[in-house]
PDB file of C-alpha atoms in Angstrom:
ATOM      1  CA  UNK A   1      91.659  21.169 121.666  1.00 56.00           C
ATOM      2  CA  UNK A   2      95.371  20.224 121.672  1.00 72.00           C
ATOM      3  CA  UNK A   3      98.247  22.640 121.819  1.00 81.00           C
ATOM      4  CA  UNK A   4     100.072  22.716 118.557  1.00 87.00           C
ATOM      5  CA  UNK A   5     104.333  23.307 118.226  1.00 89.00           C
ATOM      6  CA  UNK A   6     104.785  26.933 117.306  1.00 91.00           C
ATOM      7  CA  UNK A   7     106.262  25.641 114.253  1.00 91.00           C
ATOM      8  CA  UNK A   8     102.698  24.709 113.581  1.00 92.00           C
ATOM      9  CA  UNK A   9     101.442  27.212 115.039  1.00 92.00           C
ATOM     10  CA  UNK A  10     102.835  29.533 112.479  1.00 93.00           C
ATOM     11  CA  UNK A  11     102.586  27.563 109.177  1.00 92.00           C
ATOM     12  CA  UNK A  12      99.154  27.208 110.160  1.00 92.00           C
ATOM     13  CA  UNK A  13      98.571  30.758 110.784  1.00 94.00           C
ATOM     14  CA  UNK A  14     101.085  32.908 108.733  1.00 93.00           C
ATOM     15  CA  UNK A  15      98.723  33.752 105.865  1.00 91.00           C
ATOM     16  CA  UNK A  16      95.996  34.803 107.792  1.00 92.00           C
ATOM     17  CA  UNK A  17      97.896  36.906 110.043  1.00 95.00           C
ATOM     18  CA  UNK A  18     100.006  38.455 107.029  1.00 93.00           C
ATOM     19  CA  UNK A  19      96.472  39.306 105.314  1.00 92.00           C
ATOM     20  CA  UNK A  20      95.598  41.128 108.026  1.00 93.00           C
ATOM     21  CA  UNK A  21      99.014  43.034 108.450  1.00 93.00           C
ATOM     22  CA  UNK A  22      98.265  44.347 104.996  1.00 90.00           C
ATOM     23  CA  UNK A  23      95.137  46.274 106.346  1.00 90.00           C
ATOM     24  CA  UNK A  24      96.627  47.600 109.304  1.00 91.00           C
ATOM     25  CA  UNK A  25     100.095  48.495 107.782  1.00 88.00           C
ATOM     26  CA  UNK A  26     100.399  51.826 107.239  1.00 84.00           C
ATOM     27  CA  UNK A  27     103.570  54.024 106.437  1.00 81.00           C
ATOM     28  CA  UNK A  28     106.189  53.657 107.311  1.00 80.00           C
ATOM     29  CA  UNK A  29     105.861  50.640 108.376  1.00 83.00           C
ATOM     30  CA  UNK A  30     105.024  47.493 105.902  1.00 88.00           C
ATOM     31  CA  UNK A  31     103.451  44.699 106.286  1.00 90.00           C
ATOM     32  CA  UNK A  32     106.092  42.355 107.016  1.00 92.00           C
ATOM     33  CA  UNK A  33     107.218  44.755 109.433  1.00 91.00           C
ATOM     34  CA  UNK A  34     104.200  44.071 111.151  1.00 92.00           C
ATOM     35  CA  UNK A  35     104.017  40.143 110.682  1.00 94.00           C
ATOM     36  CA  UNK A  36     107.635  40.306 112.386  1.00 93.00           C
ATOM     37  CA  UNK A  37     105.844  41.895 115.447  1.00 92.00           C
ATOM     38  CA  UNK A  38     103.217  39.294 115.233  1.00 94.00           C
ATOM     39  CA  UNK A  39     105.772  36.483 115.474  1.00 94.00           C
ATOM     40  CA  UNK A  40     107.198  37.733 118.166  1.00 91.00           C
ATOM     41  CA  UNK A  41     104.534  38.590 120.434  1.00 91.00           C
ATOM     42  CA  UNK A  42     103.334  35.070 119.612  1.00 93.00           C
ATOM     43  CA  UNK A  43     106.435  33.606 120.945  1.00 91.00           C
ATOM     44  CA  UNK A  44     106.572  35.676 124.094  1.00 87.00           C
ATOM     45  CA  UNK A  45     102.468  34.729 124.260  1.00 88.00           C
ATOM     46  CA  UNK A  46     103.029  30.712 123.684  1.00 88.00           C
ATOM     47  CA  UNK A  47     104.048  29.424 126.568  1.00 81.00           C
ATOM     48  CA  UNK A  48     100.820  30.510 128.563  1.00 81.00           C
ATOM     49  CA  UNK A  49      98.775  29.604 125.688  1.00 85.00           C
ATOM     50  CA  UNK A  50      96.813  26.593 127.474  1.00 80.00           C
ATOM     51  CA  UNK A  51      94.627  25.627 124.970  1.00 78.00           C
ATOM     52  CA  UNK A  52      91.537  26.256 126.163  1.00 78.00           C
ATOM     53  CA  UNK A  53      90.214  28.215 123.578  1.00 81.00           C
ATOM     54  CA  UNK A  54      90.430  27.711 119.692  1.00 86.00           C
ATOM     55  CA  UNK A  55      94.243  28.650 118.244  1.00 90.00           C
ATOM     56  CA  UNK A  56      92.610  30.625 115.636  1.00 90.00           C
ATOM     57  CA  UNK A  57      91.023  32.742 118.219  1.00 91.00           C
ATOM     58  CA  UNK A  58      94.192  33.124 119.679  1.00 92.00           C
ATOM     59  CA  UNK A  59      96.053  34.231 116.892  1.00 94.00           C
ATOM     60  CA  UNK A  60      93.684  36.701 115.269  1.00 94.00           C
ATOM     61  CA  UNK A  61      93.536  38.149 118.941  1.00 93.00           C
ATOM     62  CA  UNK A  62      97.406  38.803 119.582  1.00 94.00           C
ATOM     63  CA  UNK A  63      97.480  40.058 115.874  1.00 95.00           C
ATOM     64  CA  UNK A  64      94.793  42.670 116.214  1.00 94.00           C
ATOM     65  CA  UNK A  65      96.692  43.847 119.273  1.00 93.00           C
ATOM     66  CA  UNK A  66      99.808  43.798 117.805  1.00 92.00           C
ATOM     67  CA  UNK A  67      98.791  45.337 114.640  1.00 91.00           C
ATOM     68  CA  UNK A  68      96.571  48.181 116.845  1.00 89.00           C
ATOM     69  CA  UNK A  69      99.297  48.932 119.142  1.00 88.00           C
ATOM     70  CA  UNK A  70     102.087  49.029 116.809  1.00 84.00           C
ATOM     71  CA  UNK A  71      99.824  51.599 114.492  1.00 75.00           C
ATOM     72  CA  UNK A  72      99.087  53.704 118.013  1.00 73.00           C
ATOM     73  CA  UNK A  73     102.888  54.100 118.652  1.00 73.00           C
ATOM     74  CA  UNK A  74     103.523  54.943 114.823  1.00 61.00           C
ATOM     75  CA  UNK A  75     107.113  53.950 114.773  1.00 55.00           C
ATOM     76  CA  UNK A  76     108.834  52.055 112.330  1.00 52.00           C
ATOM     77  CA  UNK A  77     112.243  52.119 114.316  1.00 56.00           C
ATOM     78  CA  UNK A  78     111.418  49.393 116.778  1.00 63.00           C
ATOM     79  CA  UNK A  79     110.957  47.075 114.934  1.00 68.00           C
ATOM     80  CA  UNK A  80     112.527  43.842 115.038  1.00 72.00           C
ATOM     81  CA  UNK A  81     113.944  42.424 112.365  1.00 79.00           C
ATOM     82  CA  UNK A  82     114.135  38.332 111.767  1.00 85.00           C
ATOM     83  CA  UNK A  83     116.442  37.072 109.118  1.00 84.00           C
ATOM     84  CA  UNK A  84     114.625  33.756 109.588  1.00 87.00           C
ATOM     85  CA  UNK A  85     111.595  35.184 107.647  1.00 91.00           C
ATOM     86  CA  UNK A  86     111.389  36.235 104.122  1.00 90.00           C
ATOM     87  CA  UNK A  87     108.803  37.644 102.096  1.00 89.00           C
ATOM     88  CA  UNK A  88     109.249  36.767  98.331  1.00 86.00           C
ATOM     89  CA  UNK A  89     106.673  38.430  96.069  1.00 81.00           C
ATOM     90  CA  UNK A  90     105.221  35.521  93.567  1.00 76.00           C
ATOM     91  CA  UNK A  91     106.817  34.863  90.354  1.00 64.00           C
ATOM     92  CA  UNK A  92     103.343  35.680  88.170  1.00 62.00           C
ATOM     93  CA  UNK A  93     102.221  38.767  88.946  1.00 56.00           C
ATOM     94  CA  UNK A  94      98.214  38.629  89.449  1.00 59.00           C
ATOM     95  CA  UNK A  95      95.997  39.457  86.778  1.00 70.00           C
ATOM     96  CA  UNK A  96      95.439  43.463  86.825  1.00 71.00           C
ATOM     97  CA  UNK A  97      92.234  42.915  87.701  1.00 75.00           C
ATOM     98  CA  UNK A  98      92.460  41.182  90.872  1.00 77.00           C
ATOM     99  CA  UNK A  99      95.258  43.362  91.923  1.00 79.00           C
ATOM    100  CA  UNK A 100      93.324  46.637  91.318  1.00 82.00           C
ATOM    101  CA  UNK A 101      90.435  44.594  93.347  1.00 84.00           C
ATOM    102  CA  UNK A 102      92.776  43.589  96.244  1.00 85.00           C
ATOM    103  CA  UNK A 103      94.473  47.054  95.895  1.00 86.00           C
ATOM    104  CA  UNK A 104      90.889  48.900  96.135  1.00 89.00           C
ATOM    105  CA  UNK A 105      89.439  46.294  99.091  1.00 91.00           C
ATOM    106  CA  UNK A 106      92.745  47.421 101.346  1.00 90.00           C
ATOM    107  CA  UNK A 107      92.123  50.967 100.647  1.00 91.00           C
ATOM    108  CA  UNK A 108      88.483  50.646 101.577  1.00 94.00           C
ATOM    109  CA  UNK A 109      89.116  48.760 104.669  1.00 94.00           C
ATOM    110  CA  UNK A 110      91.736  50.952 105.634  1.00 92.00           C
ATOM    111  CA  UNK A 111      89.148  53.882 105.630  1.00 92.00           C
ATOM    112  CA  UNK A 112      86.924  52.465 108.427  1.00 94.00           C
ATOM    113  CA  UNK A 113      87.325  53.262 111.352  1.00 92.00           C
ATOM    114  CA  UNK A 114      89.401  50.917 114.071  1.00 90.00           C
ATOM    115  CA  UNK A 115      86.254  49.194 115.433  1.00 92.00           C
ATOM    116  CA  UNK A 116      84.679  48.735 112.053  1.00 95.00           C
ATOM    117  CA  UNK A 117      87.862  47.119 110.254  1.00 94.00           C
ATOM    118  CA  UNK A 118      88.447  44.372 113.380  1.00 95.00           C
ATOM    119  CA  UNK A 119      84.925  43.434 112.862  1.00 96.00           C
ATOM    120  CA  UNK A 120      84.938  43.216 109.073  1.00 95.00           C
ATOM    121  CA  UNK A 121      88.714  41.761 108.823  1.00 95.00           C
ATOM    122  CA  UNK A 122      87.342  38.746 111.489  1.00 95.00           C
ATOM    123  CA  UNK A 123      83.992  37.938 109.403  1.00 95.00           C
ATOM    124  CA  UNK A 124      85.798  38.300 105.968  1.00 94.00           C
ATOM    125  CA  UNK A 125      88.132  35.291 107.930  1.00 93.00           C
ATOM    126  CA  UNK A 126      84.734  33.752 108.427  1.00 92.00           C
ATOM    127  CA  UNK A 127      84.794  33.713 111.983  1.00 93.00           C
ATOM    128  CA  UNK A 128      81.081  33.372 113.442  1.00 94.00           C
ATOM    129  CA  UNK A 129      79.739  36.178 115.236  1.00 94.00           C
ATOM    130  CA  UNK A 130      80.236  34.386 118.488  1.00 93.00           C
ATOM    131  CA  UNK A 131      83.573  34.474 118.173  1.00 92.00           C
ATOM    132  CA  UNK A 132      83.741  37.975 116.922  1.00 94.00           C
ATOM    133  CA  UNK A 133      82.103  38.536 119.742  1.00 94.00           C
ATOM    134  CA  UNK A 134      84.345  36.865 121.861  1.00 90.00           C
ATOM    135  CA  UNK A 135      87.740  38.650 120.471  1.00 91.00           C
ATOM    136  CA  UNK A 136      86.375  42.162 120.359  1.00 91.00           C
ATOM    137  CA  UNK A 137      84.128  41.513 123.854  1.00 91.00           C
ATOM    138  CA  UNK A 138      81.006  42.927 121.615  1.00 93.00           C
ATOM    139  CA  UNK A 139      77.897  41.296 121.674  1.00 94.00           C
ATOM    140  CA  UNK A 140      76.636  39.384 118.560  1.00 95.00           C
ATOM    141  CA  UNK A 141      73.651  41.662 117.887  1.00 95.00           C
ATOM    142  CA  UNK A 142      76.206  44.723 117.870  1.00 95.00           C
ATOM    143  CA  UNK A 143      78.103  42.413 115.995  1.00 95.00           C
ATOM    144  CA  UNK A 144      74.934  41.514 113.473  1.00 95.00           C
ATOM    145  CA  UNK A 145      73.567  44.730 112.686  1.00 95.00           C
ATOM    146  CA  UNK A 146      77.174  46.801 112.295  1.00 95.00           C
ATOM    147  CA  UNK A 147      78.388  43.438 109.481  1.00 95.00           C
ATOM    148  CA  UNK A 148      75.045  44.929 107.675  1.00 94.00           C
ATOM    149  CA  UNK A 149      76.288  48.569 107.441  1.00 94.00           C
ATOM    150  CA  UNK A 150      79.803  47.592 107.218  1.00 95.00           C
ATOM    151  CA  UNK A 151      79.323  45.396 104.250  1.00 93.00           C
ATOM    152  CA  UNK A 152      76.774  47.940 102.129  1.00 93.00           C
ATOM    153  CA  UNK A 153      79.758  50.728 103.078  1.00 93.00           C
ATOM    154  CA  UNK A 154      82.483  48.431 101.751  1.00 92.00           C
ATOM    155  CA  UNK A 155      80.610  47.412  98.694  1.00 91.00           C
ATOM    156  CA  UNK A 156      80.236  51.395  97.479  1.00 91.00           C
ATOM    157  CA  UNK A 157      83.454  51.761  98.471  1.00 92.00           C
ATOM    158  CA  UNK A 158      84.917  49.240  96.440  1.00 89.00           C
ATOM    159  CA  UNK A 159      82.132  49.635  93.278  1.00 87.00           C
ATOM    160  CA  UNK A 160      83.204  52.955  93.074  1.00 88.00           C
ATOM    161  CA  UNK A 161      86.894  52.552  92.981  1.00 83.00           C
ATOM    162  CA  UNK A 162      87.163  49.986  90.511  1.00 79.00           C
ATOM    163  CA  UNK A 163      84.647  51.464  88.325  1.00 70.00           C
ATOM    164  CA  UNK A 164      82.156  48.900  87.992  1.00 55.00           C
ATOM    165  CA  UNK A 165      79.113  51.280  88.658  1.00 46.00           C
TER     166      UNK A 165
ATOM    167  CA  UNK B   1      77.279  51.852  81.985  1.00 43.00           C
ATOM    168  CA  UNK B   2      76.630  49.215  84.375  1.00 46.00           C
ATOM    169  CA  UNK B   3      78.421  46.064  84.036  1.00 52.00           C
ATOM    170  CA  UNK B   4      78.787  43.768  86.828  1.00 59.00           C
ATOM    171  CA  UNK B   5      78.705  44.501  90.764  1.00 64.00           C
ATOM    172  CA  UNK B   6      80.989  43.242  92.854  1.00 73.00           C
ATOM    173  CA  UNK B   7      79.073  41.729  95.535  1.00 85.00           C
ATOM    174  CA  UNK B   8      80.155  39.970  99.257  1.00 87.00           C
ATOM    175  CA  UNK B   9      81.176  36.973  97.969  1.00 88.00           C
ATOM    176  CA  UNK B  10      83.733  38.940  95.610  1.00 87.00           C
ATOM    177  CA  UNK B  11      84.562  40.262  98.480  1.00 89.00           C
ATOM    178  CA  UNK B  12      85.546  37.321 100.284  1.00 89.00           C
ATOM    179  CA  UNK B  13      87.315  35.677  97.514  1.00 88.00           C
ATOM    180  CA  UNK B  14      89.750  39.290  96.833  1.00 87.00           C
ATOM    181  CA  UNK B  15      90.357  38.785 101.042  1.00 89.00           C
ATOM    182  CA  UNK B  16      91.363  35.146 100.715  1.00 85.00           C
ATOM    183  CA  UNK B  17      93.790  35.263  97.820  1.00 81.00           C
ATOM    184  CA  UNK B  18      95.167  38.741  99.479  1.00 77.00           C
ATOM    185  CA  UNK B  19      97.986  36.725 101.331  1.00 70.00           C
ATOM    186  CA  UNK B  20      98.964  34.918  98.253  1.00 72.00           C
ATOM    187  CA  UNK B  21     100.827  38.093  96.752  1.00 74.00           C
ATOM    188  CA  UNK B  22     103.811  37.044  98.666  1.00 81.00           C
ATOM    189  CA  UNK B  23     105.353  33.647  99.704  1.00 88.00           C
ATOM    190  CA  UNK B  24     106.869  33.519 103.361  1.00 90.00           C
ATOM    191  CA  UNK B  25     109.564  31.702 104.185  1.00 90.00           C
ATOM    192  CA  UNK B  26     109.980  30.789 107.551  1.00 91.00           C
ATOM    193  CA  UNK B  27     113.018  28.862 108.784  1.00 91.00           C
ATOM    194  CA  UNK B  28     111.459  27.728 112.065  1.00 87.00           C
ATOM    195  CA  UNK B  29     114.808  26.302 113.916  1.00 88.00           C
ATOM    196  CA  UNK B  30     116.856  29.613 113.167  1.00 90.00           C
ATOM    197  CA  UNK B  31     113.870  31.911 114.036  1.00 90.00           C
ATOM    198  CA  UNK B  32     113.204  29.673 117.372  1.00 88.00           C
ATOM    199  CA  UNK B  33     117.245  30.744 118.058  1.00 88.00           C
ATOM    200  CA  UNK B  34     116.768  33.824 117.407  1.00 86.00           C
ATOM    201  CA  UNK B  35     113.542  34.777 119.054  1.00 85.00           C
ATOM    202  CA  UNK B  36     114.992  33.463 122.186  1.00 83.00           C
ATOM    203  CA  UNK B  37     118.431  35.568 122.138  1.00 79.00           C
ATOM    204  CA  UNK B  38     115.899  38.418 121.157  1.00 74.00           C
ATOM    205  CA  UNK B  39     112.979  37.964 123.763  1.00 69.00           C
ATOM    206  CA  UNK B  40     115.306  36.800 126.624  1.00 68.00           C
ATOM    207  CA  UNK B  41     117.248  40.189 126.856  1.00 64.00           C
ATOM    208  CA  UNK B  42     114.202  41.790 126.756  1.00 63.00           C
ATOM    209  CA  UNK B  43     112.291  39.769 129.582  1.00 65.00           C
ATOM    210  CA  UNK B  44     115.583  39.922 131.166  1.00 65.00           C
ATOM    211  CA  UNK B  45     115.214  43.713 131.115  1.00 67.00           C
ATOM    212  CA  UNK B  46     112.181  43.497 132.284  1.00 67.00           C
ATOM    213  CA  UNK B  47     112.596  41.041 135.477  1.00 67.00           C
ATOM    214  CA  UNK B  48     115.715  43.762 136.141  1.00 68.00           C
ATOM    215  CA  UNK B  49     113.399  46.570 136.526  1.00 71.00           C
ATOM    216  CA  UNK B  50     110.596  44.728 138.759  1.00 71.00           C
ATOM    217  CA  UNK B  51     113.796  43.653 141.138  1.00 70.00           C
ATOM    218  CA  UNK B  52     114.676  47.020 141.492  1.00 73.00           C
ATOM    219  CA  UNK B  53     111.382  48.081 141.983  1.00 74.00           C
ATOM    220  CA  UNK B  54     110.660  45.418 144.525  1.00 71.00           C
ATOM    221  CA  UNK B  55     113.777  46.197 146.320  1.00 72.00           C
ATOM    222  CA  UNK B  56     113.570  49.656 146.637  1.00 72.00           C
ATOM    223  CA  UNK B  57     109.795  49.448 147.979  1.00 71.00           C
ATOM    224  CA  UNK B  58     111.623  46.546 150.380  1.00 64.00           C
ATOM    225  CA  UNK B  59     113.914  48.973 151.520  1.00 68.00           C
ATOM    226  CA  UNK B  60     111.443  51.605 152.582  1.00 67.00           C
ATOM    227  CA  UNK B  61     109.053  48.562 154.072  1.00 62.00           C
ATOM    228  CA  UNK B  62     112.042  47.247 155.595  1.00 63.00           C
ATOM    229  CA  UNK B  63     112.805  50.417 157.703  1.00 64.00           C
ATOM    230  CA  UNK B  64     109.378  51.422 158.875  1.00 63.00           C
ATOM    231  CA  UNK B  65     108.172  47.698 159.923  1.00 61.00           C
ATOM    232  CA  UNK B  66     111.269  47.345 162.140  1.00 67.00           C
ATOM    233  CA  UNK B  67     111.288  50.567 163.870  1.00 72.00           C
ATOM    234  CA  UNK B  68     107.578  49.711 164.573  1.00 70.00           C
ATOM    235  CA  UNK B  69     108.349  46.142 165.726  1.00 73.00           C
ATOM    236  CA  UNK B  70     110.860  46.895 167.912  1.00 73.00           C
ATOM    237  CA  UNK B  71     108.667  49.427 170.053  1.00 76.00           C
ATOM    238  CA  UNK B  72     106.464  46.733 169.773  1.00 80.00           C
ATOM    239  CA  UNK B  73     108.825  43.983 170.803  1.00 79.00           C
ATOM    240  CA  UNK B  74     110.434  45.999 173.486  1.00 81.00           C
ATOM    241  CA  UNK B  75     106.744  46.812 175.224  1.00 85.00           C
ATOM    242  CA  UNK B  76     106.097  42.591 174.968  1.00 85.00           C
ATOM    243  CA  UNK B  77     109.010  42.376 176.488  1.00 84.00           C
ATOM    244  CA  UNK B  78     109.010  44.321 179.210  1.00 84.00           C
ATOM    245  CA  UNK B  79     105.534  43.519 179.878  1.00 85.00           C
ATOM    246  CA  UNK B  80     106.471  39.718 180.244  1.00 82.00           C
ATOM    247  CA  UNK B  81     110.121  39.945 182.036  1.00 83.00           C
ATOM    248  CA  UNK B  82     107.478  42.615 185.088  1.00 85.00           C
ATOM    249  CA  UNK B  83     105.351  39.577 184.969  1.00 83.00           C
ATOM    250  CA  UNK B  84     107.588  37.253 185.421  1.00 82.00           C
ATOM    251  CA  UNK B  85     109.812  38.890 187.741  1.00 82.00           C
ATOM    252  CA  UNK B  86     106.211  39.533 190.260  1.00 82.00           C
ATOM    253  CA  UNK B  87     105.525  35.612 189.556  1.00 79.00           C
ATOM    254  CA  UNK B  88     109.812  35.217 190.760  1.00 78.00           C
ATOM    255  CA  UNK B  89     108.808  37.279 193.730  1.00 80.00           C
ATOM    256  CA  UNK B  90     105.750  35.519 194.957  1.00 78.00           C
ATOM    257  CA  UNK B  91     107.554  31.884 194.749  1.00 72.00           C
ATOM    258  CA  UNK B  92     110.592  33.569 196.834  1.00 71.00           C
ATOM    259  CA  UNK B  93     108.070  34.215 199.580  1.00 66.00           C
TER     260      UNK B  93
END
C-alpha cells in the first residue's frame, strides 16, 4: 500500500467525504463548510499518514471525526474558509424523484443516533464489517446484527416519507 | 395503494449519486499555499504555548533541583576534601 500525493489523495476521496458531510451537516453549518474542515484536518493529518493501513480507511476515519467534533462544538464561526475549493451545483437539476429520495435518505439518516449513522454511512460506502469494525473499534458481530436493525429502521423511514407504502 | 418498495439496494444507489448534486473544484497548488499559510500559524500557535508551558514547569524544576543539589554537592564535598585531608595527614607522618 503506497502513499498517494494529497492531490490524489483528495480527487480520490472528495466525493465520498462530501457525501458524508451532507449527513452530518447540520445548521448552521453546510456541507461544504464541513468538507473545508475535512481538507484541512487531512493536511495537518498527511504527513504522519505512513501507509500502513488502507487510504480509504484513513479518510472516512479523519472525516467522521471531523464531522463529529465539528457538530459537538456547534459553531459555524470557525470555520475556515478555502477559496481554492468551490462547490458548483450541477447544471441539470436531478429528476424530482431522486431528489425527494436523496432528500428523504439524509433526513432519515440524520435521525439516528451518532453510533447508528457512522455504522450505516460506512456500509452504505461498502466498507466490510472488518473495517467498520476497525474505524469505529466495534466488533463485527455488534457490527452484523445493529446493519440488520439499522437497515429495516431506514427502510420505514424512507417508505414512509416518500410515500411509497 | 402499494406500489413499489424501496428496498437496500435503492438505498445504496440514492447514497452513491448523493455527491453528484454538486461538482467540486479543487485547485490543488493554490489550496496546498494556502493550507500551509493557514495550518502553520496555527501549529505555530500551538508549539508557542507548549514552550511556554515547558519553560515555566523548567523554571520551577530548575529552582528546586538546584537548591537540592547543592546540599547535596556541598555534603560530597566536604565528605571527600575530610577524607582527603586525613589521607594528607597520614602521608605527612
Amino acid at each position: 500500500m503506497g502513499k498517494p500525493s494529497f492531490e490524489q489523495l483528495l480527487e480520490q476521496n472528495k466525493g465520498r467525504i462530501y457525501r458524508i458531510c451532507k449527513v452530518y451537516a447540520t445548521q448552521p453549518l453546510l456541507p461544504e463548510d464541513l468538507f473545508q474542515e475535512v481538507v484541512i484536518q487531512l493536511w495537518r493529518a498527511y504527513a504522519r499518514f505512513e501507509g500502513r493501513s488502507a487510504v480509504e480507511t484513513w479518510v472516512y476515519r479523519v472525516t467522521l471525526n471531523v464531522c463529529l467534533r465539528i457538530n459537538k462544538q456547534k459553531s459555524s464561526n470557525k470555520t475556515v474558509q478555502l477559496e481554492a475549493i468551490t462547490f458548483e451545483p450541477v447544471s441539470e437539476p436531478a429528476d424530482v424523484n431522486a431528489q425527494d429520495s436523496l432528500n428523504a435518505l439524509n433526513t432519515c439518516i440524520k435521525s439516528l443516533d451518532e453510533m447508528d449513522r457512522t455504522i450505516v454511512v460506512l456500509s452504505l460506502e461498502d466498507l466490510p464489517y472488518k473495517e467498520i469494525a476497525a474505524i469505529t473499534g466495534l466488533t463485527e458481530n455488534y457490527i452484523a446484527v445493529k446493519m440488520k436493525r439499522i437497515r429495516k429502521k431506514l427502510l420505514n423511514c424512507i417508505n414512509k416519507k416518500v410515500g411509497k407504502e | 395503494m402499494k406500489t413499489y418498495q424501496t428496498d437496500w439496494q435503492d438505498i445504496k444507489d440514492i447514497w452513491s449519486s448523493s455527491a453528484q448534486t454538486k461538482h467540486i473544484n479543487i485547485e490543488v497548488n493554490t489550496l496546498i499555499d494556502s493550507l500551509k499559510e493557514k495550518v502553520s500559524p496555527w501549529e505555530e500557535e500551538l508549539v508557542k504555548k507548549d514552550l511556554a508551558v515547558l519553560n515555566l514547569h523548567w523554571k520551577k524544576y530548575k529552582s528546586a533541583v538546584s537548591t537540592f543539589e547543592k546540599q547535596s554537592i556541598e555534603k560530597d564535598l566536604s565528605l571527600f576534601s575530610s577524607k582527603i585531608k586525613k589521607v594528607l595527614a597520614w602521608f605527612k607522618k
